[in-house]
Short mmCIF file of C-alpha atoms and ligand atoms in Angstrom, two decimals:
data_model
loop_
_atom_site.label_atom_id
_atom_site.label_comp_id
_atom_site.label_asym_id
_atom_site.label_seq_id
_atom_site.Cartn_x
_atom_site.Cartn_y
_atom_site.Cartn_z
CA UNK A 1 52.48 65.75 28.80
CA UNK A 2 55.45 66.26 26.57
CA UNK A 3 57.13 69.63 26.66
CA UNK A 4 60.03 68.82 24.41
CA UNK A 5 59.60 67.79 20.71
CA UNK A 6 61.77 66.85 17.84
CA UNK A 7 63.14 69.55 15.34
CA UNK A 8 60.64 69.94 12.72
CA UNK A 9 63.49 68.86 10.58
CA UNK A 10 63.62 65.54 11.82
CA UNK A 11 59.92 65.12 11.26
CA UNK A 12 59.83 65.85 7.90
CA UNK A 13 62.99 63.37 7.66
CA UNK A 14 61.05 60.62 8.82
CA UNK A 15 57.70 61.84 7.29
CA UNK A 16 59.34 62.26 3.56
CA UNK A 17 61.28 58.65 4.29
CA UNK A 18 64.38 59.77 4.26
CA UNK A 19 65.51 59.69 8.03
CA UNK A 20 68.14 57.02 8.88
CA UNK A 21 66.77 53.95 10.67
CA UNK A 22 68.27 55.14 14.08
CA UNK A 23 66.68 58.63 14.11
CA UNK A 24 63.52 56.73 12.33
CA UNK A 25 63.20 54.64 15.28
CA UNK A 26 63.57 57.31 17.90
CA UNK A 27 61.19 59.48 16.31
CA UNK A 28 58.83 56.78 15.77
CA UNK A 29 59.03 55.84 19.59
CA UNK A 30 58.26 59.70 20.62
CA UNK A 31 55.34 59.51 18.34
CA UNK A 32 54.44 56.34 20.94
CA UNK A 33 54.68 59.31 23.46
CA UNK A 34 53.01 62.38 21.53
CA UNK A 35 49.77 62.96 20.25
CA UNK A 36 50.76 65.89 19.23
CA UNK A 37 53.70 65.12 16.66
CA UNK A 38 51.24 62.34 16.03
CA UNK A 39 48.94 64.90 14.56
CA UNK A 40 52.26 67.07 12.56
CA UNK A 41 53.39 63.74 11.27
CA UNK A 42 50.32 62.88 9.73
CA UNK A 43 49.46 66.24 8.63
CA UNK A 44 53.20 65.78 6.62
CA UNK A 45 52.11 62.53 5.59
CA UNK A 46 49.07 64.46 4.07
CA UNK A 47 51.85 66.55 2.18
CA UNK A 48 53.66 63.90 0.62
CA UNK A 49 49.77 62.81 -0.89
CA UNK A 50 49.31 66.03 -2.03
CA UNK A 51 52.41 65.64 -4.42
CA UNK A 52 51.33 62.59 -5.10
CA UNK A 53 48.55 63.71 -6.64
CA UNK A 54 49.93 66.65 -8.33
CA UNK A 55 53.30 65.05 -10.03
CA UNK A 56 52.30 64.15 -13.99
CA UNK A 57 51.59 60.93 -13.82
CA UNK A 58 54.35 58.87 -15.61
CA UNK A 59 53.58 56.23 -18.91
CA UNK A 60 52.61 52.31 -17.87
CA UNK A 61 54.44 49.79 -20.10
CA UNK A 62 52.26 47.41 -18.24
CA UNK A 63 48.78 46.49 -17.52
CA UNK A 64 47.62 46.51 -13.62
CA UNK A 65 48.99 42.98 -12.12
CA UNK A 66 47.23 39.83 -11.60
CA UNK A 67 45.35 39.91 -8.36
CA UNK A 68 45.66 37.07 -5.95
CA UNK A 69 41.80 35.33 -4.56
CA UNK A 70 40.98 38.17 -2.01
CA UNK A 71 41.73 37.48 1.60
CA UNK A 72 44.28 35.32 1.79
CA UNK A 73 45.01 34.95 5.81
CA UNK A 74 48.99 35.29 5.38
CA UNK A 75 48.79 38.66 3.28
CA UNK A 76 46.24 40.35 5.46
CA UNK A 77 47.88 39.19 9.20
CA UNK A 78 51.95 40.53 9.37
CA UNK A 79 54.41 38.17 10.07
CA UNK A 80 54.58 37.34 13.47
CA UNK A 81 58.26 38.17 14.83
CA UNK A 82 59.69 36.54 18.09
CA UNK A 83 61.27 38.49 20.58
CA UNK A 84 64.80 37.11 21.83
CA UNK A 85 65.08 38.94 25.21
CA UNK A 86 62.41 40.33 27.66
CA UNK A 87 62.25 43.75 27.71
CA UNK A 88 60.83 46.75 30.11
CA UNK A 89 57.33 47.23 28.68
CA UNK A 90 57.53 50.39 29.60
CA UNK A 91 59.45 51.00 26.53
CA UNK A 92 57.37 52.12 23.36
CA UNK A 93 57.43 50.36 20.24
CA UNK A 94 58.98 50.23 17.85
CA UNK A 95 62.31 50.59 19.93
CA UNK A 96 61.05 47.57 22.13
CA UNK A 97 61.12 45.40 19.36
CA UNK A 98 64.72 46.29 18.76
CA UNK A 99 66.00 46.00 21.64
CA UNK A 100 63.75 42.33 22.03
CA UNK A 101 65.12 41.18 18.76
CA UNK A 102 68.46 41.71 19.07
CA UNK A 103 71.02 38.69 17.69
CA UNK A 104 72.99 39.81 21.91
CA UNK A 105 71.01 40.12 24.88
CA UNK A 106 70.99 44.08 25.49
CA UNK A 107 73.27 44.49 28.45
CA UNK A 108 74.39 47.63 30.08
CA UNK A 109 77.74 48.63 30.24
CA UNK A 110 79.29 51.28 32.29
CA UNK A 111 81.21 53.78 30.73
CA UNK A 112 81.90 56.58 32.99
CA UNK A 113 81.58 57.89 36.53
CA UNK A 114 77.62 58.51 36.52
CA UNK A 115 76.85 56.76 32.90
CA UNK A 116 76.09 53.27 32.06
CA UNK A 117 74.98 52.75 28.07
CA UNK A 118 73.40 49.63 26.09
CA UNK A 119 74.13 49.24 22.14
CA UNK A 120 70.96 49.37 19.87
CA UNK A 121 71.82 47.45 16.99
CA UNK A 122 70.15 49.83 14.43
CA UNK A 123 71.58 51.44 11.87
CA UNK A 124 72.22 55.41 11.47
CA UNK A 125 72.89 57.98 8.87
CA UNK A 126 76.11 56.96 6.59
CA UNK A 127 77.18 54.15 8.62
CA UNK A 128 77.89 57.05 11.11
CA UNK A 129 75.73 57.38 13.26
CA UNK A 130 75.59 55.79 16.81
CA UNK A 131 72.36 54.80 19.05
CA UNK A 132 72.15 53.35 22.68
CA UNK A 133 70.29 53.36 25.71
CA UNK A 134 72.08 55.76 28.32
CA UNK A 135 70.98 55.10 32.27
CA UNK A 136 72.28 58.22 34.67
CA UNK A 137 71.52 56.96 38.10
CA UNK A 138 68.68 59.24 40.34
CA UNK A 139 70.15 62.08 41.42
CA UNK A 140 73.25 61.85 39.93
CA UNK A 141 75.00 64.19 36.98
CA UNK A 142 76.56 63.65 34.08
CA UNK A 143 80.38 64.79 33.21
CA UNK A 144 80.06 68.18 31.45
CA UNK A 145 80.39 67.23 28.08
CA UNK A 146 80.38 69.22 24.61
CA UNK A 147 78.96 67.92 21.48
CA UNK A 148 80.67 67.49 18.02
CA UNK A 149 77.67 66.55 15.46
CA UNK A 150 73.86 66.64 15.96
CA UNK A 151 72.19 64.52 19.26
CA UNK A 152 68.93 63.21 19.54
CA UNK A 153 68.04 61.93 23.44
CA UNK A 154 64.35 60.53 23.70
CA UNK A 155 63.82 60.12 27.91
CA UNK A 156 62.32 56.65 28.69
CA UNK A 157 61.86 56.94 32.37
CA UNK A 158 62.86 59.10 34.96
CA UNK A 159 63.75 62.11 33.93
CA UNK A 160 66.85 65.23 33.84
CA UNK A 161 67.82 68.58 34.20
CA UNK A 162 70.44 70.89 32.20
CA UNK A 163 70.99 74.08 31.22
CA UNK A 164 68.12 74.19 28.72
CA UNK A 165 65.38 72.60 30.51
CA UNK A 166 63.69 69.74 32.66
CA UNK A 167 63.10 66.72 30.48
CA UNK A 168 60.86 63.76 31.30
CA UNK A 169 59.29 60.19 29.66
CA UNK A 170 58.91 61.50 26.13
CA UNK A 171 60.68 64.75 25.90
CA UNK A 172 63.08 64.85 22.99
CA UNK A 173 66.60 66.99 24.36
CA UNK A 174 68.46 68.19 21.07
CA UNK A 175 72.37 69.06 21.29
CA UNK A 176 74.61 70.51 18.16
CA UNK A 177 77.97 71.87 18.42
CA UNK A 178 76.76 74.82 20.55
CA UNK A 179 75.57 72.64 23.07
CA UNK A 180 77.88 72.58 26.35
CA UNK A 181 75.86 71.17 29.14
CA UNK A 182 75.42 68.75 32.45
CA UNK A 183 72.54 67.14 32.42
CA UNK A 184 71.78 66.04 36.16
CA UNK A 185 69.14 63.16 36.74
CA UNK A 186 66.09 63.62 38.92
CA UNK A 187 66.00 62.13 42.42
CA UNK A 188 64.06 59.00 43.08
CA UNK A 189 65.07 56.86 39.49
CA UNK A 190 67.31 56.46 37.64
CA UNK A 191 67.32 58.22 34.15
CA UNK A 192 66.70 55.72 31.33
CA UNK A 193 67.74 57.58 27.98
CA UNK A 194 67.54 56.42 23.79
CA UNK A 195 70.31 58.17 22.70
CA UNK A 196 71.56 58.91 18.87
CA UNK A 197 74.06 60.59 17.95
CA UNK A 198 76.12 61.30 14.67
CA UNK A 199 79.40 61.97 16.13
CA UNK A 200 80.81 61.14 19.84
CA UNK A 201 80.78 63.53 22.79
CA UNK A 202 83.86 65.27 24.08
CA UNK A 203 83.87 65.79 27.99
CA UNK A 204 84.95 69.39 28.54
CA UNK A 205 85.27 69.33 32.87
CA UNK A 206 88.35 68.83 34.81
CA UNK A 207 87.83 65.51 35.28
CA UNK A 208 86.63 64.93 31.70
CA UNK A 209 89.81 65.70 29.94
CA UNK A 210 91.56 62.86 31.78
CA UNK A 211 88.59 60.65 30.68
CA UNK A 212 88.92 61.57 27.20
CA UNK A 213 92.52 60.90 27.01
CA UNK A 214 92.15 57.59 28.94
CA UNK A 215 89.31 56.70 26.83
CA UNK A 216 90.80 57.86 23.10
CA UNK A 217 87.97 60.33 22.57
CA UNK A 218 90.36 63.79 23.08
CA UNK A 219 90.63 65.29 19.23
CA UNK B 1 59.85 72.35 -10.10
CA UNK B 2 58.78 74.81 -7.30
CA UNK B 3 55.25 74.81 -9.21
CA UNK B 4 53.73 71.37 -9.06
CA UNK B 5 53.52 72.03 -5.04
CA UNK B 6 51.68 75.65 -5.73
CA UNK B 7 49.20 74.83 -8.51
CA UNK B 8 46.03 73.41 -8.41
CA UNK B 9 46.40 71.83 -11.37
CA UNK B 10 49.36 69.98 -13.32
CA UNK B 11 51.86 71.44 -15.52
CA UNK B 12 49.82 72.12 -18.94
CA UNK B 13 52.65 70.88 -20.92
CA UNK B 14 53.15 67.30 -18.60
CA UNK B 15 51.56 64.04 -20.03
CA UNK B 16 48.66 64.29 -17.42
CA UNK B 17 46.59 67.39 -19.38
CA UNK B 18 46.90 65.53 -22.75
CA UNK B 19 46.70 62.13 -21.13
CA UNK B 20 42.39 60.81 -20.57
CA UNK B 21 43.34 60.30 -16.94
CA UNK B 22 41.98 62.66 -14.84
CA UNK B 23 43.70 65.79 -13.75
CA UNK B 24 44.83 66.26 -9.87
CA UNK B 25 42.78 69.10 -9.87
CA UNK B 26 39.28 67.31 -10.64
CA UNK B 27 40.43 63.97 -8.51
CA UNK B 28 37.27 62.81 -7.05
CA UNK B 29 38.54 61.76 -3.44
CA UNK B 30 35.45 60.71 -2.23
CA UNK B 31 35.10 58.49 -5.42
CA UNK B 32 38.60 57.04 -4.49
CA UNK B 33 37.66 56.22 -1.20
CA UNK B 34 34.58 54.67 -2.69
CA UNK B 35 36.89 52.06 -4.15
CA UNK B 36 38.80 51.38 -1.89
CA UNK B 37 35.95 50.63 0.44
CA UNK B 38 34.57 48.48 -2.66
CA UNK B 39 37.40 46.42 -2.48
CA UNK B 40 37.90 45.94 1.15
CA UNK B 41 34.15 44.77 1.30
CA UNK B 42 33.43 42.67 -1.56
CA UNK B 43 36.65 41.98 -3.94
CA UNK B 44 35.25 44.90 -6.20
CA UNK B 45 38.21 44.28 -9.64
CA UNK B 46 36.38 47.12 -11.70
CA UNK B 47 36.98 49.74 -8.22
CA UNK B 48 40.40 48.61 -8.40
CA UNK B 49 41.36 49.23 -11.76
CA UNK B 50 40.13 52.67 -11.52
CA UNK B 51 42.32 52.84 -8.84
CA UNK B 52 45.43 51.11 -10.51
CA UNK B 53 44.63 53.99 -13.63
CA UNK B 54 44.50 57.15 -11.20
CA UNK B 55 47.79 55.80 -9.00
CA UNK B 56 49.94 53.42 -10.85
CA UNK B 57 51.62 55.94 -12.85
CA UNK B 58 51.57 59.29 -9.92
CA UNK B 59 53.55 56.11 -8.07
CA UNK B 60 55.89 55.16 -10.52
CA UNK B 61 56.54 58.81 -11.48
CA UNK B 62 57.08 59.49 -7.39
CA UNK B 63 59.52 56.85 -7.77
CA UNK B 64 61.59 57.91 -10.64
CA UNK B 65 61.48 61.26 -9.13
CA UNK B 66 63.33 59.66 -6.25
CA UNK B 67 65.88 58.21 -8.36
CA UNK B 68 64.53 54.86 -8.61
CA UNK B 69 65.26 53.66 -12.92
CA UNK B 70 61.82 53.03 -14.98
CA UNK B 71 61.47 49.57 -14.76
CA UNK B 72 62.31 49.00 -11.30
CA UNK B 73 60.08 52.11 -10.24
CA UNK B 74 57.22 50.12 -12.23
CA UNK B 75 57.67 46.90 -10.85
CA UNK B 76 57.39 48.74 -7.19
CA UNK B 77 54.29 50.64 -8.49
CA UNK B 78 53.14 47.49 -9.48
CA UNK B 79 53.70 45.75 -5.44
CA UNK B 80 52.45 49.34 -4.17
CA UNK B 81 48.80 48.96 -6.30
CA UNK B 82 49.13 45.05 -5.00
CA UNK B 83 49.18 46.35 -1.54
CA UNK B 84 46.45 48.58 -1.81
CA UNK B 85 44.30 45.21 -2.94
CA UNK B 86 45.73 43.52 -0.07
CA UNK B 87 45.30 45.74 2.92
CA UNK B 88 41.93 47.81 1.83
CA UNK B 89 40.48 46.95 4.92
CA UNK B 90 42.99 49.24 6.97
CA UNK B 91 42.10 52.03 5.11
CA UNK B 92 40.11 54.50 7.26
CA UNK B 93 38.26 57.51 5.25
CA UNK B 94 37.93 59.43 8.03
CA UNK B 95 41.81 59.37 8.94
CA UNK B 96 43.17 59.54 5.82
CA UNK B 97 42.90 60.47 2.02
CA UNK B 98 43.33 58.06 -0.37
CA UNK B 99 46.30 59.70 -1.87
CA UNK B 100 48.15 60.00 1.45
CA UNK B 101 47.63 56.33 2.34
CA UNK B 102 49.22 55.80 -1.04
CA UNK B 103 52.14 57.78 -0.43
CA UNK B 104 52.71 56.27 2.93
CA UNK B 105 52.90 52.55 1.49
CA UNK B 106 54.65 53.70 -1.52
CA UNK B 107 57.35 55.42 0.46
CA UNK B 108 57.49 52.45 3.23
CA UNK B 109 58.02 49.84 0.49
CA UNK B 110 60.80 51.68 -0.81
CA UNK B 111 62.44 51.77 2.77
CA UNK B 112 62.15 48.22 3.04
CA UNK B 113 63.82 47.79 -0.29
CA UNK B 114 66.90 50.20 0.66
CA UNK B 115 67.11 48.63 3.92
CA UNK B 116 65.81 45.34 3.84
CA UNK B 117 64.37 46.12 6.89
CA UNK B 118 60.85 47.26 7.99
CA UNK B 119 60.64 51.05 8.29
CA UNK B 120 59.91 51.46 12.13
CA UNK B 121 56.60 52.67 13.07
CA UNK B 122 54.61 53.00 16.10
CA UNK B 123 52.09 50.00 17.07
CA UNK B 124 49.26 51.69 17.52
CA UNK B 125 48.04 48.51 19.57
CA UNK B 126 50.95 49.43 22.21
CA UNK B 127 49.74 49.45 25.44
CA UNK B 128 52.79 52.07 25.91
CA UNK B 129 51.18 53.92 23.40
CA UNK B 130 50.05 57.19 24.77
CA UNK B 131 46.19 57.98 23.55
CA UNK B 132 45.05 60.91 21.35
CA UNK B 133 43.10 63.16 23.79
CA UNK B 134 39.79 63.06 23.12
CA UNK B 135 38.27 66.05 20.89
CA UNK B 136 34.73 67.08 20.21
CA UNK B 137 33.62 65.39 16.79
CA UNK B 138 32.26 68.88 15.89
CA UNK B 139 35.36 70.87 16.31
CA UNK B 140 37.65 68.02 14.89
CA UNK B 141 38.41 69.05 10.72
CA UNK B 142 37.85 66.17 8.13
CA UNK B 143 40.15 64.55 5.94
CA UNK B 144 38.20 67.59 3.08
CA UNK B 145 38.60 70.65 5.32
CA UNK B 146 42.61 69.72 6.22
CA UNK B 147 43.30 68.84 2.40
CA UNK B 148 41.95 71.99 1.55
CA UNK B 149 44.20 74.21 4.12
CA UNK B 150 46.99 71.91 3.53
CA UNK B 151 47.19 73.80 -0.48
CA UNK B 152 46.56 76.84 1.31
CA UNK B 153 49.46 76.93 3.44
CA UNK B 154 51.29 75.65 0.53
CA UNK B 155 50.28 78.50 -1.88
CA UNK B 156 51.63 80.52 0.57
CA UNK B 157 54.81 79.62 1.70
CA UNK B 158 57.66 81.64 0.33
CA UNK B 159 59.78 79.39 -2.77
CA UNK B 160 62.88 79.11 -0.73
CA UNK B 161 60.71 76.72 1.78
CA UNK B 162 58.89 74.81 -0.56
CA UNK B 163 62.40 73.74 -2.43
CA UNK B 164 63.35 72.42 0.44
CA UNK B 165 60.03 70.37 1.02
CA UNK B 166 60.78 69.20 -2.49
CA UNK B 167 63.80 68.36 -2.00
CA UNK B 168 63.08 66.45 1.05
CA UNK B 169 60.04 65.00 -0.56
CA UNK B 170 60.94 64.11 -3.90
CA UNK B 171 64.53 65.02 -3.94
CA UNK B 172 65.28 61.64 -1.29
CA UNK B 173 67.27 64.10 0.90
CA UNK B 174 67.11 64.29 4.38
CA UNK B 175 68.26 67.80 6.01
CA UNK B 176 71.93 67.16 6.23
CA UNK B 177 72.44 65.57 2.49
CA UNK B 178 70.14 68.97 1.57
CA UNK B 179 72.42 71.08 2.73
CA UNK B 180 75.27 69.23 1.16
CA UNK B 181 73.67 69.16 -1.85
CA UNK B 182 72.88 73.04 -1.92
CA UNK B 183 75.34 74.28 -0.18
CA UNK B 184 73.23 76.10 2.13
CA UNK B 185 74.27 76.00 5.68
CA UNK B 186 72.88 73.27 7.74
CA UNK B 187 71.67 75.76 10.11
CA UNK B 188 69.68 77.68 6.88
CA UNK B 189 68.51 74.34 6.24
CA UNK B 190 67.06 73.89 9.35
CA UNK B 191 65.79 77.19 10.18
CA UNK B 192 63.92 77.10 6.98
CA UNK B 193 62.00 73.48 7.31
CA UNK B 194 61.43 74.61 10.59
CA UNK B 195 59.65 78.21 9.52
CA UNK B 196 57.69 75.90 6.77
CA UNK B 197 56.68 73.43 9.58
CA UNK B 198 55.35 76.35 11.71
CA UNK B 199 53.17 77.93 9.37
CA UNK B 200 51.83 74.28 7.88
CA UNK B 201 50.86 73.67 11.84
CA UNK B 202 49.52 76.81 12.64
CA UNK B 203 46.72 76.18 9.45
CA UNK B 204 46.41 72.86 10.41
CA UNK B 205 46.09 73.49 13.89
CA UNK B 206 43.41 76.01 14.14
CA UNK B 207 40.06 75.23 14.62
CA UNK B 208 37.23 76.07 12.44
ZN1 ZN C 301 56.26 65.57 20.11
#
């Protein structure tokens, strides 16, 4: 069951069509993994009808369109897309078919002491925005970190710990700039995270100073 | 602006109460999903020109409201009533109302024109997918009982949260760009959607 949801924010973002495709997609794929946002999403969805049907209607300078012969096989099937890389299963749509259909085979990539991250090429909120898949391994913690913009983390598998909670396959974490926390990952697996973010993290331990300044990230 | 959510019927002085099209408030929605149905099972061209006449110009006027310049927003309207010939037979009556379908393919085709992408969704065919639990048919509210609780909750949420709907809505804004736009702190911003959200869920949620 998922304890954790998205800000109600975020759903109306994606319900109203106005999310970027990066928070679109990770909302999407918690949907995947909650009935229950499931039900809020479509009961927004029912919202945006409702206006629909109550905005004056606006003045046709046309007539309807021409219709096609009804039933033609290529309207009614979608277009079937081919996936360039296998990927975990495991992972909900529609984020599998990103990372499948990538133009570079996902790889991960370590970054620091206890992180490892992927790319997701998918594109967030004014160019700015930044998603990837983050992997902690099992029982292992994360650099204490602070956050400079908004943060998003959707858990895939395995699961983590911080300050704020326990978080498992589905829960959504959510970080601003008041968040200051170590998220440790559970025993047994490693932690497989989709991550976005709209501005970078800045480590705020001992040890995470150095990092920043080796790494560029120090403001 | 803050009125077209509240009222049950339109503006008196917009095009729609001088216009022979029906008014929002006397929509027959089982009548729409009548035609729909008619032309997902037999081709029905009379069932979808009363269609094209109720939502061709709420979806062009949606789209201008978003921004989108009169002819363009008809041609879409025109691809949007094109769709609704197309993919009739995914249209459950029992999930949805026929307005809410509408919005969903109008608003997804204007993604995919802004991004030239398809707006990610969730497959509901994924075996990943997790399952709704099952509820008893007889507690479960129809597509009737939630429409008419969703205008309740609306009626009664306080103007300062139902700008913000609108402006998320039809305004093309998402949270951050509202509060840009505004000037209202991002946290108002949020705290606000997220009172609105609340009491929308707590109607929608309860049972009978
Ligand atoms: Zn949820």
């Amino acid at each position: 069951m998922v304890a954790y949801h998205p800000p109600a924010e975020y759903l109306c973002d994606y319900a109203a069509g106005t999310a970027c495709e990066a928070v679109s997609v990770l909302i999407a794929t918690h949907l995947a993994l909650c009935p229950q946002c499931r039900r809020q999403v479509s009961a927004l969805d029912h919202l945006g009808g409702v206006m629909l049907e109550d905005l004056p209607p606006a003045s046709l300078s046309h007539h309807a369109p021409e219709l096609p012969t009804f039933k033609e096989p290529a309207d009614i099937l979608p277009p079937q897309l081919t996936a360039n890389w296998p990927v975990e299963p495991s992972i909900p749509e529609p984020l599998r078919s990103y990372l499948a259909m990538a133009a570079k085979p996902p790889v991960w990539r370590w970054r620091l002491p206890g992180l490892s991250e992927m790319a997701v090429a998918v594109m967030g909120e004014n160019r700015r925005s930044m998603a990837h898949l983050m992997r902690i391994p099992a029982g292992r913690a994360m650099p204490r970190h602070k956050h400079f913009g908004h943060e998003l983390t959707l858990v895939l598998s395995g699961g983590f710990s911080d300050e704020t909670g326990h978080y498992e396959r589905g829960d959504i974490g959510y970080a601003d700039f008041n968040t200051d926390h170590r998220p440790i990952a559970d025993r047994g697996a490693p932690c497989i995270c989709f991550v976005v973010m709209d501005a970078p993290l800045k480590l705020t331990g001992p040890l995470g100073r150095m990092i920043n300044w080796a790494f560029g990230t120090s403001r | 602006m803050a009125r077209s959510l509240l009222s049950d019927k339109p503006d008196p002085t917009s095009i729609s109460a001088m216009s022979s099209s029906p008014a929002s408030g006397s929509l027959d929605r089982e009548k729409l999903a009548d035609y729909v149905e008619a032309i997902a099972k037999s081709g029905d061209r009379a069932a979808f020109a009363r269609l094209f006449a109720v939502f061709a110009p709420r979806v062009k006027a949606y789209l201008i409201r978003l921004g989108t310049e009169s002819g363009a927003a008809e041609e879409l309207a025109q691809e949007v009533m094109l769709t609704v010939w197309r993919k009739a037979g995914t249209f459950d009556r029992n999930q949805a109302a026929v307005s809410t379908w509408l919005f969903t393919i109008a608003r997804n085709r204007r993604i995919d024109l802004i991004r030239r992408t398809r707006r990610p969704e969730l497959d509901p065919d994924d075996p990943a997918l997790l399952p709704e639990p099952e509820v008893p048919a007889d507690t479960k509210m129809t597509v009737a009982e939630r429409d008419v609780r969703l205008r309740e909750a609306l009626k009664a949420l306080p103007a300062e949260q139902i700008s913000l709907l609108e402006h998320a809505f039809y305004g093309d804004k998402s949270h951050s760009e509202i509060a840009e736009v505004t000037g209202l702190p991002l946290g108002t911003v949020k705290s606000r959607l997220r009172l609105a959200f609340a009491r929308l869920r707590n109607l929608l949620d309860e049972p009978n």
